[in-house]
Tab-separated table of C-alpha atoms in Angstrom:
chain	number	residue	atom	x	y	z
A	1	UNK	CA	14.268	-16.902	26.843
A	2	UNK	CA	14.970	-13.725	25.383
A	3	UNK	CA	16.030	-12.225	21.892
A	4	UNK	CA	16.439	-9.280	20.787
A	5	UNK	CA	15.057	-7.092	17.903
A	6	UNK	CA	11.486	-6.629	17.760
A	7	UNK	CA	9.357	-8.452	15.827
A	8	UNK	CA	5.686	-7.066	15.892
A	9	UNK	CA	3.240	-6.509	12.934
A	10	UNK	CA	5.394	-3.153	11.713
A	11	UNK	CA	8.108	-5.234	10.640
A	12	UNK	CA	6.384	-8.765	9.312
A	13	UNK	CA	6.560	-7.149	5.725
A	14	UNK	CA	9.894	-6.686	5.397
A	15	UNK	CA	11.012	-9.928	6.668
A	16	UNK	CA	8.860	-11.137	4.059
A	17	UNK	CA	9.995	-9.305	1.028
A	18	UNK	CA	13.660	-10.706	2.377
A	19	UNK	CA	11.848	-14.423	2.369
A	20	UNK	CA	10.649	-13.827	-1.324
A	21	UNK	CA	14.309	-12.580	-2.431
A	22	UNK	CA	15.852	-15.460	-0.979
A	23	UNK	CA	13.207	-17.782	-2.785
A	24	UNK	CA	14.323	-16.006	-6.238
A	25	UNK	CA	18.119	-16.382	-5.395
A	26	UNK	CA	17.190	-20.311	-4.967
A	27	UNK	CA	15.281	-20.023	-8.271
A	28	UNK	CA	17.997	-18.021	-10.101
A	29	UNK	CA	18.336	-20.303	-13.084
A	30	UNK	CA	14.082	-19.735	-13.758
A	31	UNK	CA	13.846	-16.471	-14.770
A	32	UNK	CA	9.892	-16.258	-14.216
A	33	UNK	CA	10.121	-17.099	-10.842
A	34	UNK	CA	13.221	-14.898	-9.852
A	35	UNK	CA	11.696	-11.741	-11.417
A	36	UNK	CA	8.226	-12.320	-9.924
A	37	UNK	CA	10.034	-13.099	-6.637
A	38	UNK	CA	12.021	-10.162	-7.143
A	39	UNK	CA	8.250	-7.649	-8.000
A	40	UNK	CA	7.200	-9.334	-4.549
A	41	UNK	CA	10.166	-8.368	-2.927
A	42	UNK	CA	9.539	-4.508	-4.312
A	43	UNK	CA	6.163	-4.619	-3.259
A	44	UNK	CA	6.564	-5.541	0.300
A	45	UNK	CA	9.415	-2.506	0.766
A	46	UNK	CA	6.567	-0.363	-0.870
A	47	UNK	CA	4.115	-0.908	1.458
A	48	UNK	CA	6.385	-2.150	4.681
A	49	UNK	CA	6.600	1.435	5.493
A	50	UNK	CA	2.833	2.623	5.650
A	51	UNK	CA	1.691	-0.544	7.019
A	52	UNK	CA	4.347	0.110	10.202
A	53	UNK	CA	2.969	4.023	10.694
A	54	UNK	CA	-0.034	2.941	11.355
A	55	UNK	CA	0.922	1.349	14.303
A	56	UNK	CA	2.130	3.192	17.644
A	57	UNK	CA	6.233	2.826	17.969
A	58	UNK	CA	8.533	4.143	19.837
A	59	UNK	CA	11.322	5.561	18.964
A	60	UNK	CA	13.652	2.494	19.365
A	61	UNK	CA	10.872	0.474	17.328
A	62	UNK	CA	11.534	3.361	14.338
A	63	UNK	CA	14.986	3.095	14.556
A	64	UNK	CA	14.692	-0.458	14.311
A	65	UNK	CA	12.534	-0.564	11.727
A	66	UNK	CA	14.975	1.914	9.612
A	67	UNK	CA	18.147	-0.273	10.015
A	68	UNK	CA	16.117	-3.410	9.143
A	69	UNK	CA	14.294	-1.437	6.156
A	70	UNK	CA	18.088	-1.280	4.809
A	71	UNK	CA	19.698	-4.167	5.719
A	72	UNK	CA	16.614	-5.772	4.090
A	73	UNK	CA	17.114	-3.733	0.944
A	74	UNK	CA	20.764	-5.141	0.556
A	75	UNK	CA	19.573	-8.576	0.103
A	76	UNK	CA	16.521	-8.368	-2.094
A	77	UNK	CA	17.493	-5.510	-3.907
A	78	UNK	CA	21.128	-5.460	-4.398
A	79	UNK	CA	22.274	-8.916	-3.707
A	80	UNK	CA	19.596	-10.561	-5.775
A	81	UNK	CA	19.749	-8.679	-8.722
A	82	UNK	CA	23.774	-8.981	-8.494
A	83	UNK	CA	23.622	-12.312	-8.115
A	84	UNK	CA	21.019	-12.960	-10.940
A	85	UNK	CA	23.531	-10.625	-13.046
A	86	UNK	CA	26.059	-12.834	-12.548
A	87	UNK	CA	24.370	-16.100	-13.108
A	88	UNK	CA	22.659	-14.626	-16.143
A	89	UNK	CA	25.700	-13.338	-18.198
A	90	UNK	CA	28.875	-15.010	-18.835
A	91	UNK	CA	30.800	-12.407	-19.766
A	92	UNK	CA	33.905	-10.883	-18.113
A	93	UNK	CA	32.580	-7.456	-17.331
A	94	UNK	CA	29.663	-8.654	-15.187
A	95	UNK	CA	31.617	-9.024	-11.970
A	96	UNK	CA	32.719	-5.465	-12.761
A	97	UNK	CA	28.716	-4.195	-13.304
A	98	UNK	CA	27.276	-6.711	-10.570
A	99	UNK	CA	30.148	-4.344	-8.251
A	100	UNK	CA	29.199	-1.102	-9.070
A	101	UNK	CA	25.819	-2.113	-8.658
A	102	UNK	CA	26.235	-3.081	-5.176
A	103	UNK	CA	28.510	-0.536	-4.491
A	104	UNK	CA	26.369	2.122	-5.376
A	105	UNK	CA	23.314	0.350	-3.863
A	106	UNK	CA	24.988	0.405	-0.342
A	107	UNK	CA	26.345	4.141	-0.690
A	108	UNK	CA	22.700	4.917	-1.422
A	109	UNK	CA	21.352	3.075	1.676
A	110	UNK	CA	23.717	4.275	3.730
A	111	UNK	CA	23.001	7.971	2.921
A	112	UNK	CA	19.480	7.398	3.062
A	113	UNK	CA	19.759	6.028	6.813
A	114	UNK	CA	21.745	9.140	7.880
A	115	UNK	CA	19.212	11.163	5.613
A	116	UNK	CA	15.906	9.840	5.923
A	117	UNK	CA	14.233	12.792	8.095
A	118	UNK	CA	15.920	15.752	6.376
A	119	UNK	CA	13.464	15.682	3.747
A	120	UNK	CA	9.977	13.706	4.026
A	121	UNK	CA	9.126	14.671	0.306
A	122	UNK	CA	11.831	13.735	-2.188
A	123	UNK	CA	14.398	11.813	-2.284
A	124	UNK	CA	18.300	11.999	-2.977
A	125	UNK	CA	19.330	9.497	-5.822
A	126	UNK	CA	17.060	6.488	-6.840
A	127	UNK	CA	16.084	4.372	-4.408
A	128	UNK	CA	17.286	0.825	-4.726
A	129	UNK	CA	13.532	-0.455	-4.867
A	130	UNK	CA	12.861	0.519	-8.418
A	131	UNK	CA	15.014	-2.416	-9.681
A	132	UNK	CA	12.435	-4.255	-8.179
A	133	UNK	CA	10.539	-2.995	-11.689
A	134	UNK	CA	13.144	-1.994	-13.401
A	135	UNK	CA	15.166	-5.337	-13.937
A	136	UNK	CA	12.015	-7.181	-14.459
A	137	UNK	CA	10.449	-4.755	-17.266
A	138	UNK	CA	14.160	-4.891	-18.609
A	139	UNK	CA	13.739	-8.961	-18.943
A	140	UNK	CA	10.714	-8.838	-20.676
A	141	UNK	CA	12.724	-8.249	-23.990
A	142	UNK	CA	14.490	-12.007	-23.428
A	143	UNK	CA	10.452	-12.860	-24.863
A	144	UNK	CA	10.095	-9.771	-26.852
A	145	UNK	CA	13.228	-8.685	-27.981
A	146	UNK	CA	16.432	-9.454	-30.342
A	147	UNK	CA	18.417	-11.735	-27.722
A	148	UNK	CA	21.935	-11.302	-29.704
A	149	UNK	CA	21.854	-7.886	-27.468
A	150	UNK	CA	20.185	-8.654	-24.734
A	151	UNK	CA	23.619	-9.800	-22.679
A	152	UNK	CA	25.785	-6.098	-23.101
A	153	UNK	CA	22.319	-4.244	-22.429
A	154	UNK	CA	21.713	-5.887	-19.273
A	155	UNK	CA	25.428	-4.930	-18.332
A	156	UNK	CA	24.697	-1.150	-19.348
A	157	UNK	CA	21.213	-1.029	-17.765
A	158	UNK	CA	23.055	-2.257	-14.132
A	159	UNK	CA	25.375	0.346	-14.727
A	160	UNK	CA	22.915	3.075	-15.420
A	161	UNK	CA	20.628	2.340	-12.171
A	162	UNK	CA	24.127	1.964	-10.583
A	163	UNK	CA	24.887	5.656	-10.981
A	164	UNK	CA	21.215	6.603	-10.723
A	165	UNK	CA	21.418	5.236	-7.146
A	166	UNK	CA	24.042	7.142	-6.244
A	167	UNK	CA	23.659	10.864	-8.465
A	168	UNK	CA	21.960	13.405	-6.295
A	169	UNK	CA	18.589	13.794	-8.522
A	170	UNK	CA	15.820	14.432	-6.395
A	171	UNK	CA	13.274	12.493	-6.587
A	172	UNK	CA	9.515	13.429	-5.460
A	173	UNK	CA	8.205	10.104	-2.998
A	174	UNK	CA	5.148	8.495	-4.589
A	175	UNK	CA	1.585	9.771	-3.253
A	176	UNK	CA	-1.323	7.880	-3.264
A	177	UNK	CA	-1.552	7.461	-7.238
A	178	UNK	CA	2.045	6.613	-7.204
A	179	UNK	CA	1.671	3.619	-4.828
A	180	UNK	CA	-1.748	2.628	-7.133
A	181	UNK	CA	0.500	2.895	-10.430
A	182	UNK	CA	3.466	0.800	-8.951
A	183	UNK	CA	1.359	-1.749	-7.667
A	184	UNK	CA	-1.073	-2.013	-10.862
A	185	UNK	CA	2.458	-2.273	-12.891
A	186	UNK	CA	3.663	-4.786	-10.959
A	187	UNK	CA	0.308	-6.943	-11.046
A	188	UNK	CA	0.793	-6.697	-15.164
A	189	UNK	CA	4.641	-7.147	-15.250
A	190	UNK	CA	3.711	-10.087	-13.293
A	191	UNK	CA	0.517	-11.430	-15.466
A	192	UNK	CA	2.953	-11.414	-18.585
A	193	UNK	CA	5.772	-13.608	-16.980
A	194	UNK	CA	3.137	-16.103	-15.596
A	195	UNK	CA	1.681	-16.063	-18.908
A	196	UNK	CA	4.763	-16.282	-21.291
Protein backbone atom coordinates (compact mmCIF):
# COMPACT_ATOMS: atom_id res chain seq x y z
CA UNK A 1 0.00 0.00 0.00
CA UNK A 2 0.90 3.31 -0.96
CA UNK A 3 0.24 7.03 0.20
CA UNK A 4 1.31 9.86 -0.75
CA UNK A 5 3.13 12.90 0.82
CA UNK A 6 6.29 12.26 2.44
CA UNK A 7 6.71 11.77 5.78
CA UNK A 8 10.48 11.57 6.83
CA UNK A 9 12.28 13.27 9.82
CA UNK A 10 12.12 16.96 7.88
CA UNK A 11 8.58 17.11 8.38
CA UNK A 12 7.84 15.19 11.98
CA UNK A 13 7.95 18.79 13.57
CA UNK A 14 5.41 20.30 11.93
CA UNK A 15 2.95 17.60 12.16
CA UNK A 16 3.60 17.98 15.67
CA UNK A 17 3.14 21.61 16.29
CA UNK A 18 -0.40 20.82 14.27
CA UNK A 19 -0.94 17.84 17.08
CA UNK A 20 -0.27 20.44 19.96
CA UNK A 21 -2.79 23.09 18.29
CA UNK A 22 -5.37 20.64 18.00
CA UNK A 23 -4.78 19.58 21.76
CA UNK A 24 -5.33 23.46 22.72
CA UNK A 25 -8.50 23.74 20.46
CA UNK A 26 -9.80 20.57 22.64
CA UNK A 27 -8.66 22.49 25.75
CA UNK A 28 -10.12 25.87 24.67
CA UNK A 29 -12.16 26.52 27.77
CA UNK A 30 -8.47 26.12 30.04
CA UNK A 31 -6.68 28.91 29.18
CA UNK A 32 -3.22 27.51 30.63
CA UNK A 33 -3.28 24.69 28.58
CA UNK A 34 -4.45 26.37 25.23
CA UNK A 35 -1.76 29.09 25.45
CA UNK A 36 1.04 26.67 26.40
CA UNK A 37 -0.30 24.41 23.61
CA UNK A 38 -0.42 27.28 21.47
CA UNK A 39 3.89 28.43 22.63
CA UNK A 40 4.44 24.63 21.60
CA UNK A 41 2.82 25.01 18.50
CA UNK A 42 5.19 28.34 17.79
CA UNK A 43 8.08 26.56 18.77
CA UNK A 44 7.87 23.60 16.55
CA UNK A 45 7.27 26.12 13.25
CA UNK A 46 10.48 27.84 14.70
CA UNK A 47 12.61 25.15 14.55
CA UNK A 48 10.63 22.77 11.81
CA UNK A 49 12.55 24.64 9.29
CA UNK A 50 16.31 24.22 10.42
CA UNK A 51 15.76 20.85 11.65
CA UNK A 52 14.50 19.85 7.77
CA UNK A 53 17.84 21.70 6.09
CA UNK A 54 19.83 19.65 7.66
CA UNK A 55 18.70 16.84 5.94
CA UNK A 56 19.29 16.11 2.05
CA UNK A 57 15.78 16.84 0.00
CA UNK A 58 14.94 17.09 -3.12
CA UNK A 59 13.27 19.44 -4.61
CA UNK A 60 9.76 17.82 -4.46
CA UNK A 61 10.58 17.08 -0.62
CA UNK A 62 11.09 21.25 -0.34
CA UNK A 63 8.15 21.93 -2.05
CA UNK A 64 6.41 19.66 0.10
CA UNK A 65 7.68 20.74 3.03
CA UNK A 66 6.65 24.56 2.03
CA UNK A 67 2.93 23.76 1.32
CA UNK A 68 2.74 21.69 4.55
CA UNK A 69 4.79 24.53 6.52
CA UNK A 70 1.52 26.67 5.52
CA UNK A 71 -1.21 24.60 5.58
CA UNK A 72 0.16 23.77 9.07
CA UNK A 73 0.31 27.43 9.98
CA UNK A 74 -3.52 27.84 9.18
CA UNK A 75 -4.49 25.53 11.86
CA UNK A 76 -2.25 26.29 14.79
CA UNK A 77 -1.81 29.72 14.11
CA UNK A 78 -4.85 31.15 12.65
CA UNK A 79 -7.55 28.72 13.38
CA UNK A 80 -6.61 28.28 17.00
CA UNK A 81 -6.23 31.61 18.02
CA UNK A 82 -9.66 32.43 16.04
CA UNK A 83 -11.28 29.92 17.56
CA UNK A 84 -9.99 30.68 21.16
CA UNK A 85 -11.15 34.41 20.20
CA UNK A 86 -14.34 33.34 19.75
CA UNK A 87 -14.83 31.08 22.65
CA UNK A 88 -13.15 33.65 24.86
CA UNK A 89 -15.30 36.81 24.15
CA UNK A 90 -18.93 37.07 23.90
CA UNK A 91 -19.25 40.00 22.26
CA UNK A 92 -20.68 40.77 18.79
CA UNK A 93 -17.60 42.11 17.12
CA UNK A 94 -15.48 38.98 17.67
CA UNK A 95 -16.72 37.09 14.64
CA UNK A 96 -15.83 40.31 12.82
CA UNK A 97 -11.95 40.36 14.51
CA UNK A 98 -11.66 36.38 14.60
CA UNK A 99 -12.32 37.18 10.34
CA UNK A 100 -9.92 39.62 9.71
CA UNK A 101 -7.63 37.68 11.60
CA UNK A 102 -7.89 34.75 9.45
CA UNK A 103 -8.25 36.63 6.54
CA UNK A 104 -5.20 38.37 6.84
CA UNK A 105 -3.39 35.26 8.20
CA UNK A 106 -4.12 33.36 4.88
CA UNK A 107 -3.26 36.46 2.53
CA UNK A 108 0.02 36.42 4.43
CA UNK A 109 0.67 32.67 3.87
CA UNK A 110 -0.26 32.73 0.65
CA UNK A 111 2.20 35.53 -0.34
CA UNK A 112 4.80 34.02 1.59
CA UNK A 113 4.48 30.61 -0.47
CA UNK A 114 4.73 32.51 -3.80
CA UNK A 115 7.51 34.67 -2.01
CA UNK A 116 9.56 32.62 0.08
CA UNK A 117 12.92 32.58 -2.15
CA UNK A 118 12.84 36.22 -3.30
CA UNK A 119 14.36 37.28 -0.21
CA UNK A 120 16.20 34.76 2.33
CA UNK A 121 16.77 37.72 4.86
CA UNK A 122 13.61 39.61 5.76
CA UNK A 123 10.44 39.16 5.56
CA UNK A 124 7.22 40.90 4.03
CA UNK A 125 4.51 41.51 6.81
CA UNK A 126 4.56 39.56 10.19
CA UNK A 127 4.63 36.19 10.06
CA UNK A 128 1.66 34.42 11.52
CA UNK A 129 4.02 32.57 14.13
CA UNK A 130 4.48 35.47 16.44
CA UNK A 131 0.90 35.03 17.79
CA UNK A 132 2.27 32.03 18.95
CA UNK A 133 3.90 34.73 21.69
CA UNK A 134 2.01 37.33 21.10
CA UNK A 135 -1.56 36.08 22.21
CA UNK A 136 -0.07 34.30 25.07
CA UNK A 137 2.05 37.39 26.56
CA UNK A 138 -1.31 39.31 25.75
CA UNK A 139 -3.24 36.73 28.29
CA UNK A 140 -0.99 37.12 30.93
CA UNK A 141 -2.90 40.39 31.96
CA UNK A 142 -6.29 38.03 32.64
CA UNK A 143 -3.69 37.28 36.07
CA UNK A 144 -2.07 40.59 36.05
CA UNK A 145 -4.24 43.01 34.74
CA UNK A 146 -7.70 45.06 35.22
CA UNK A 147 -10.12 42.32 33.58
CA UNK A 148 -13.11 45.00 33.02
CA UNK A 149 -10.80 45.70 29.73
CA UNK A 150 -9.37 42.81 29.03
CA UNK A 151 -12.45 41.64 26.49
CA UNK A 152 -12.29 45.01 23.81
CA UNK A 153 -8.32 44.76 24.09
CA UNK A 154 -8.16 41.32 23.02
CA UNK A 155 -10.53 42.38 20.04
CA UNK A 156 -8.05 45.37 19.16
CA UNK A 157 -4.85 43.34 19.70
CA UNK A 158 -6.39 40.56 16.88
CA UNK A 159 -6.98 43.37 14.81
CA UNK A 160 -3.60 44.93 15.10
CA UNK A 161 -1.56 41.54 14.32
CA UNK A 162 -4.35 41.21 11.68
CA UNK A 163 -3.04 44.15 9.68
CA UNK A 164 0.54 43.53 10.82
CA UNK A 165 0.25 40.21 8.91
CA UNK A 166 -0.71 41.61 6.01
CA UNK A 167 1.24 45.50 5.83
CA UNK A 168 4.40 45.19 3.83
CA UNK A 169 6.99 46.00 6.85
CA UNK A 170 9.98 44.14 6.39
CA UNK A 171 10.98 42.25 8.78
CA UNK A 172 14.77 40.99 9.35
CA UNK A 173 14.46 36.71 9.98
CA UNK A 174 15.82 35.85 13.43
CA UNK A 175 19.67 34.73 13.59
CA UNK A 176 21.03 32.64 16.00
CA UNK A 177 20.29 35.04 19.12
CA UNK A 178 16.89 35.51 17.76
CA UNK A 179 15.98 31.78 17.83
CA UNK A 180 17.84 31.72 21.63
CA UNK A 181 15.57 34.83 22.70
CA UNK A 182 12.25 33.29 21.29
CA UNK A 183 12.82 30.10 22.74
CA UNK A 184 14.11 31.42 26.31
CA UNK A 185 10.72 33.68 26.14
CA UNK A 186 8.70 31.03 25.48
CA UNK A 187 10.26 28.69 28.31
CA UNK A 188 9.28 31.84 30.83
CA UNK A 189 5.86 32.72 29.23
CA UNK A 190 5.37 29.15 29.83
CA UNK A 191 6.88 28.83 33.62
CA UNK A 192 4.34 31.71 34.60
CA UNK A 193 1.12 29.97 33.22
CA UNK A 194 2.16 26.60 34.84
CA UNK A 195 2.80 28.49 37.85
CA UNK A 196 -0.26 30.89 38.12
Amino acid sequence: MKFIGYYNKTVWLSYFGMLSALVGIYHIQNLRIAMICLIISGIADLFDGVVARRFKRSESEKNFGIQLDSLVDTVSFLLFPAVFLLHTLKIPFAIAAAALYVFCGITRLAWFNITTYENIREFHGMPVTYAALIIPLFNLTKFFGIKSFYEPSLCALYVIISLLFVLDLKIRKPTIAGYVFFSLLAIIVTGVYIIF
